[in-house]
Tab-separated table of C-alpha atoms in Angstrom:
chain	number	residue	atom	x	y	z
Q	1	MET	CA	34.704	-24.914	58.558
Q	2	PRO	CA	32.341	-24.764	56.264
Q	3	ARG	CA	32.875	-26.460	53.434
Q	4	LEU	CA	33.733	-25.129	49.760
Q	5	GLY	CA	30.495	-26.302	48.288
Q	6	SER	CA	28.822	-24.339	50.662
Q	7	ARG	CA	30.254	-21.583	50.330
Q	8	PHE	CA	30.543	-21.326	46.699
Q	9	SER	CA	26.803	-22.750	46.900
Q	10	ALA	CA	25.993	-19.265	49.129
Q	11	LEU	CA	28.323	-17.025	46.783
Q	12	VAL	CA	25.885	-18.289	43.898
Q	13	VAL	CA	22.751	-17.437	45.744
Q	14	GLY	CA	23.613	-14.101	46.878
Q	15	MET	CA	24.464	-12.715	43.683
Q	16	ALA	CA	20.888	-13.982	41.438
Q	17	LEU	CA	19.723	-12.305	44.513
Q	18	GLN	CA	21.615	-9.071	43.457
Q	19	MET	CA	20.312	-8.885	40.169
Q	20	GLN	CA	17.601	-9.824	40.576
Q	21	ASN	CA	16.828	-6.425	43.075
Q	22	MET	CA	18.917	-4.339	39.741
Q	23	GLN	CA	16.620	-5.999	37.958
Q	24	SER	CA	13.811	-4.579	39.749
Q	25	ALA	CA	15.253	-1.160	40.685
Q	26	PHE	CA	16.148	-0.392	36.476
Q	27	PRO	CA	13.850	-2.150	34.617
Q	28	VAL	CA	14.385	-2.243	30.730
Q	29	ARG	CA	10.924	-1.155	28.680
Q	30	PRO	CA	10.757	-0.340	25.195
Q	31	SER	CA	11.045	2.866	24.267
Q	32	HIS	CA	11.839	6.151	22.306
Q	33	GLY	CA	15.171	4.985	22.643
Q	34	TYR	CA	15.004	1.580	23.817
Q	35	ARG	CA	14.212	-1.493	21.325
Q	36	ALA	CA	12.071	-3.924	22.364
Q	37	VAL	CA	14.413	-8.091	21.204
Q	38	ARG	CA	13.380	-9.391	18.750
Q	39	PRO	CA	11.704	-12.362	18.813
Q	40	TYR	CA	12.991	-15.279	15.982
Q	41	GLN	CA	10.199	-15.965	13.983
Q	42	ALA	CA	10.403	-19.004	11.645
Q	43	PRO	CA	10.547	-17.902	7.781
Q	44	GLY	CA	7.482	-17.656	5.581
Q	45	PRO	CA	6.645	-18.920	2.325
Q	46	VAL	CA	9.809	-18.173	-0.889
Q	47	LEU	CA	7.605	-15.154	-2.372
Q	48	ALA	CA	8.673	-12.991	-5.392
Q	49	THR	CA	9.682	-9.759	-4.704
Q	50	GLY	CA	8.408	-6.486	-5.751
Q	51	LEU	CA	6.061	-6.070	-8.951
Q	52	PHE	CA	5.340	-8.215	-11.529
Q	53	ALA	CA	5.912	-6.255	-15.064
Q	54	GLY	CA	3.602	-7.003	-18.108
Q	55	SER	CA	2.710	-5.669	-21.332
Q	56	SER	CA	-0.655	-5.309	-21.112
Q	57	LEU	CA	-3.573	-6.464	-18.701
Q	58	GLY	CA	-4.256	-10.041	-19.666
Q	59	ASP	CA	-0.650	-11.089	-18.410
Q	60	TRP	CA	-0.894	-10.032	-14.827
Q	61	LEU	CA	-3.421	-13.468	-15.455
Q	62	ARG	CA	-0.351	-15.730	-15.346
Q	63	ARG	CA	0.944	-18.485	-13.981
Q	64	ASP	CA	4.182	-17.038	-13.212
Q	65	ALA	CA	2.127	-13.229	-11.966
Q	66	ALA	CA	0.721	-14.889	-8.780
Q	67	ALA	CA	3.195	-15.362	-7.057
Q	68	PHE	CA	4.538	-11.401	-6.773
Q	69	GLN	CA	3.192	-9.073	-4.937
Q	70	GLY	CA	1.770	-6.370	-7.258
Q	71	LEU	CA	1.324	-6.382	-11.078
Q	72	HIS	CA	2.261	-3.280	-13.043
Q	73	LEU	CA	1.342	-2.534	-16.820
Q	74	PRO	CA	3.221	0.503	-17.069
Q	75	ARG	CA	2.192	2.675	-19.993
Q	76	ARG	CA	3.048	6.481	-21.105
Q	77	PRO	CA	0.194	9.087	-21.088
Q	78	HIS	CA	-0.900	9.898	-23.962
Q	79	TRP	CA	-3.064	13.104	-22.650
Q	80	PRO	CA	-1.974	16.405	-21.387
Q	81	ASN	CA	-1.433	17.912	-18.187
Q	82	TYR	CA	-4.731	18.275	-16.884
Q	83	GLN	CA	-2.869	19.690	-13.546
Q	84	GLU	CA	-4.649	23.437	-13.211
Q	85	GLU	CA	-8.108	21.980	-14.701
Q	86	ILE	CA	-7.897	19.110	-11.756
Q	87	ASP	CA	-7.077	21.949	-9.142
Q	88	ARG	CA	-10.076	24.058	-10.308
Q	89	ALA	CA	-12.696	20.455	-10.461
Q	90	ALA	CA	-11.958	20.115	-6.834
Q	91	ASP	CA	-15.401	20.938	-5.368
Q	92	SER	CA	-16.925	18.727	-7.519
Q	93	PHE	CA	-15.387	16.280	-5.630
Q	94	GLY	CA	-17.492	17.005	-2.434
Q	95	PRO	CA	-16.182	17.036	1.650
Q	96	GLU	CA	-14.177	13.739	1.135
Q	97	GLY	CA	-13.011	14.918	-2.885
Q	98	GLN	CA	-14.109	11.424	-4.182
Q	99	VAL	CA	-16.338	10.428	-6.055
Q	100	ALA	CA	-17.441	6.841	-5.319
Q	101	MET	CA	-19.388	3.279	-6.389
Q	102	ARG	CA	-19.605	0.101	-4.747
Q	103	ILE	CA	-21.470	-2.877	-7.987
Q	104	PHE	CA	-22.142	-6.197	-5.819
Q	105	PRO	CA	-21.840	-8.827	-8.340
Q	106	GLN	CA	-24.406	-11.571	-9.374
Q	107	GLN	CA	-23.117	-15.675	-8.676
Q	108	GLY	CA	-22.660	-16.866	-12.298
Q	109	ARG	CA	-22.682	-13.022	-14.288
Q	110	VAL	CA	-19.482	-10.016	-14.265
Q	111	ALA	CA	-19.052	-7.368	-11.936
Q	112	ASP	CA	-20.886	-4.783	-14.262
Q	113	PHE	CA	-18.083	-1.900	-14.684
Q	114	GLN	CA	-19.874	-0.467	-18.259
Q	115	GLN	CA	-22.093	1.183	-15.757
Q	116	VAL	CA	-19.928	2.380	-12.484
Q	117	ALA	CA	-18.579	3.630	-15.803
Q	118	ASN	CA	-21.211	5.931	-17.515
Q	119	GLU	CA	-21.960	6.741	-14.244
Q	120	ILE	CA	-19.390	7.840	-11.795
Q	121	GLY	CA	-18.380	10.890	-14.041
Q	122	ARG	CA	-21.495	12.956	-14.000
Q	123	GLY	CA	-20.812	15.998	-12.653
Q	124	VAL	CA	-17.636	15.908	-11.981
Q	125	SER	CA	-15.991	18.822	-13.652
Q	126	LEU	CA	-12.958	16.874	-15.575
Q	127	PRO	CA	-11.973	17.085	-19.474
Q	128	GLN	CA	-13.719	15.625	-21.233
Q	129	ASP	CA	-10.840	13.119	-22.919
Q	130	LEU	CA	-9.036	12.460	-19.725
Q	131	MET	CA	-12.612	11.380	-17.787
Q	132	SER	CA	-12.182	8.692	-21.118
Q	133	VAL	CA	-9.482	7.330	-20.210
Q	134	ILE	CA	-11.012	7.157	-16.779
Q	135	ARG	CA	-13.676	5.099	-18.247
Q	136	ALA	CA	-12.190	2.869	-21.035
Q	137	ASP	CA	-9.676	2.593	-17.159
Q	138	ILE	CA	-12.870	2.173	-15.065
Q	139	CYS	CA	-14.246	-1.012	-16.799
Q	140	ALA	CA	-10.737	-3.149	-18.539
Q	141	LEU	CA	-9.161	-2.231	-15.234
Q	142	GLY	CA	-12.229	-3.542	-13.570
Q	143	ARG	CA	-13.175	-6.310	-15.358
Q	144	THR	CA	-9.020	-7.703	-15.023
Q	145	VAL	CA	-9.023	-6.992	-11.087
Q	146	ALA	CA	-12.683	-9.255	-11.099
Q	147	SER	CA	-10.184	-12.503	-13.096
Q	148	LEU	CA	-7.357	-11.705	-9.576
Q	149	CYS	CA	-10.315	-11.242	-7.561
Q	150	PRO	CA	-13.841	-14.084	-8.405
Q	151	TRP	CA	-14.797	-15.077	-4.805
Q	152	SER	CA	-14.556	-11.063	-4.439
Q	153	LYS	CA	-18.760	-9.900	-3.394
Q	154	THR	CA	-17.942	-6.316	-4.451
Q	155	PHE	CA	-15.709	-3.876	-5.384
Q	156	ILE	CA	-15.176	-0.591	-4.638
Q	157	VAL	CA	-14.554	2.023	-8.230
Q	158	LYS	CA	-13.242	5.786	-6.852
Q	159	LEU	CA	-11.842	7.964	-8.283
Q	160	GLU	CA	-9.967	10.278	-5.975
Q	161	LEU	CA	-8.362	13.254	-5.543
Q	162	MET	CA	-5.641	13.441	-3.282
Q	163	GLY	CA	-3.816	16.308	-1.815
Q	164	GLU	CA	-3.372	17.054	1.254
Q	165	HIS	CA	-4.904	13.584	2.907
Q	166	SER	CA	-2.335	11.816	1.528
Q	167	CYS	CA	-0.464	8.417	3.036
Q	168	PRO	CA	3.597	9.423	3.571
Q	169	ARG	CA	3.880	6.831	6.206
Q	170	TRP	CA	4.929	2.848	4.867
Q	171	HIS	CA	2.521	-0.106	5.224
Q	172	ARG	CA	0.722	-2.615	3.450
Q	173	ASP	CA	-3.127	-2.364	2.821
Q	174	GLU	CA	-5.053	-4.262	5.456
Q	175	TYR	CA	-7.793	-5.369	2.797
Q	176	CYS	CA	-6.998	-7.778	-0.091
Q	177	ALA	CA	-6.163	-5.778	-2.508
Q	178	ARG	CA	-6.616	-1.883	-4.580
Q	179	ALA	CA	-5.296	-1.600	-8.901
Q	180	ILE	CA	-4.291	2.399	-9.084
Q	181	VAL	CA	-4.162	5.198	-11.550
Q	182	SER	CA	-2.110	7.940	-11.216
Q	183	TYR	CA	-3.294	10.604	-14.342
Q	184	ASN	CA	-1.207	13.545	-12.976
Q	185	LEU	CA	2.023	14.598	-10.784
Q	186	ALA	CA	2.859	11.737	-9.865
Q	187	GLY	CA	2.814	8.321	-9.029
Q	188	THR	CA	3.096	5.487	-6.239
Q	189	ASN	CA	6.086	4.581	-4.324
Q	190	TYR	CA	6.410	1.186	-2.960
Q	191	ALA	CA	9.895	-1.413	-1.814
Q	192	THR	CA	11.105	-4.421	-2.407
Q	193	GLU	CA	11.128	-7.278	0.104
Q	194	ASP	CA	15.106	-7.078	0.914
Q	195	ASN	CA	14.612	-2.942	1.545
Q	196	VAL	CA	12.036	-3.648	4.445
Q	197	ASP	CA	12.852	-3.555	7.186
Q	198	PHE	CA	9.527	-5.627	8.287
Q	199	TRP	CA	9.813	-5.385	12.729
Q	200	GLU	CA	9.888	-1.739	11.976
Q	201	LEU	CA	7.292	-1.521	10.026
Q	202	ASP	CA	5.122	-3.599	12.043
Q	203	HIS	CA	6.099	-1.809	15.655
Q	204	CYS	CA	8.326	1.391	15.224
Q	205	GLY	CA	5.455	3.114	12.025
Q	206	ASN	CA	8.650	5.759	11.704
Q	207	ASN	CA	9.186	5.643	8.239
Q	208	ASP	CA	12.833	7.012	8.445
Q	209	HIS	CA	13.186	2.514	9.863
Q	210	ILE	CA	11.842	1.395	7.531
Q	211	ILE	CA	13.060	1.935	4.271
Q	212	ARG	CA	17.104	-0.214	4.021
Q	213	ASP	CA	18.093	2.409	1.537
Q	214	ALA	CA	16.310	5.518	0.482
Q	215	SER	CA	18.352	5.573	-2.801
Q	216	LYS	CA	16.634	2.066	-3.736
Q	217	VAL	CA	13.176	2.742	-3.471
Q	218	ARG	CA	10.945	2.502	-6.451
Q	219	GLN	CA	8.040	4.547	-8.180
Q	220	VAL	CA	5.814	3.858	-10.689
Q	221	GLY	CA	5.249	5.891	-13.316
Q	222	VAL	CA	2.195	8.629	-14.109
Q	223	GLY	CA	-0.142	6.921	-16.792
Q	224	ASP	CA	1.349	3.834	-15.139
Q	225	LEU	CA	-1.780	0.650	-14.040
Q	226	LEU	CA	-0.902	-0.749	-10.805
Q	227	PHE	CA	-1.993	-3.990	-8.516
Q	228	ILE	CA	-1.362	-3.357	-5.178
Q	229	LYS	CA	-1.627	-7.442	-2.815
Q	230	GLY	CA	-2.919	-6.282	0.795
Q	231	ARG	CA	-2.754	-9.201	3.112
Q	232	LYS	CA	-5.638	-10.803	3.422
Q	233	PHE	CA	-5.020	-10.974	-0.650
Q	234	PRO	CA	-4.617	-14.705	-0.523
Q	235	GLY	CA	-1.651	-16.472	-0.348
Q	236	ALA	CA	0.194	-13.336	-0.054
Q	237	ARG	CA	1.988	-10.532	2.204
Q	238	GLY	CA	1.084	-7.246	1.014
Q	239	LEU	CA	2.914	-4.851	-1.490
Q	240	VAL	CA	4.594	-2.233	0.592
Q	241	HIS	CA	4.243	0.806	-0.398
Q	242	LYS	CA	3.173	4.807	0.010
Q	243	SER	CA	1.572	7.690	-1.323
Q	244	PRO	CA	4.546	9.603	-3.588
Q	245	PRO	CA	5.548	12.781	-1.456
Q	246	LEU	CA	3.199	15.944	-1.883
Q	247	GLN	CA	3.913	18.872	-4.898
Q	248	TYR	CA	2.860	22.799	-3.778
Q	249	ALA	CA	2.928	25.608	-6.601
Q	250	ASN	CA	2.839	28.706	-4.827
Q	251	ASN	CA	3.514	26.934	-1.077
Q	252	VAL	CA	-0.644	25.476	-2.846
Q	253	VAL	CA	-0.839	21.585	-2.105
Q	254	LEU	CA	-1.287	20.305	-6.030
Q	255	ASN	CA	-4.162	17.638	-6.625
Q	256	ARG	CA	-3.646	13.549	-7.641
Q	257	LEU	CA	-6.231	13.147	-10.238
Q	258	VAL	CA	-6.054	8.818	-8.727
Q	259	LEU	CA	-8.884	6.268	-9.897
Q	260	LYS	CA	-9.492	3.523	-6.826
Q	261	ILE	CA	-10.610	0.189	-7.616
Q	262	ASP	CA	-10.401	-1.571	-4.126
Q	263	VAL	CA	-11.072	-5.463	-3.229
Q	264	PRO	CA	-12.402	-5.159	0.643
Q	265	SER	CA	-12.745	-8.723	1.315
Q	266	LEU	CA	-12.558	-11.805	0.638
């Protein structure tokens, strides 16, 4: 008569083989109907969430501002709503809808944003008072960005029309940083980190799953100055943001005029 222990061992082995056969017959893989198990991630460094709001560009250089994923300077636009003029100027921006210049600062010298400000608007058919605002922003914002990123070997200044080719997906930039100003329609949307499902952001890419509470999505205003840290900014995780929803007139997408100053790499 076989021992009880032997019978029990045989039963356990049989159950294990049965489970193995079931797993082979019905493998569980991540798909549209299933979600992969989230691996444990150790907590990272404690950084401030959201934006640091200053009362001047100089405030962005304060030590307490360094912990934030983005920097914000609210500003009420003092120029008219030039939507019709901006839409009419689309052809002067070329096939890519932008004019861009790259600056290579020399060692020990401040990057010359004044020269870029003088040249970037040539050939662009925009009202002169609006171009005066843009030139002043290039100089002031450019110098501040250069102070925030003194290690950067290049800066890219862009004046761009964003219409159908905007970026509606929530994301973090894959470069160091970007400063951006919207001169009409609407400003950039962003989310605080406690309102973001980062696993969905990094793995799913579905906008409806990334934001935990859509009512808590935030937006900067027209004319506001915004500095967005990307994944490659030293010590930062990157601000989660996206372009604002498209706006239409007579079923035609309206163009949003934006200034961008990019810091592509260290």
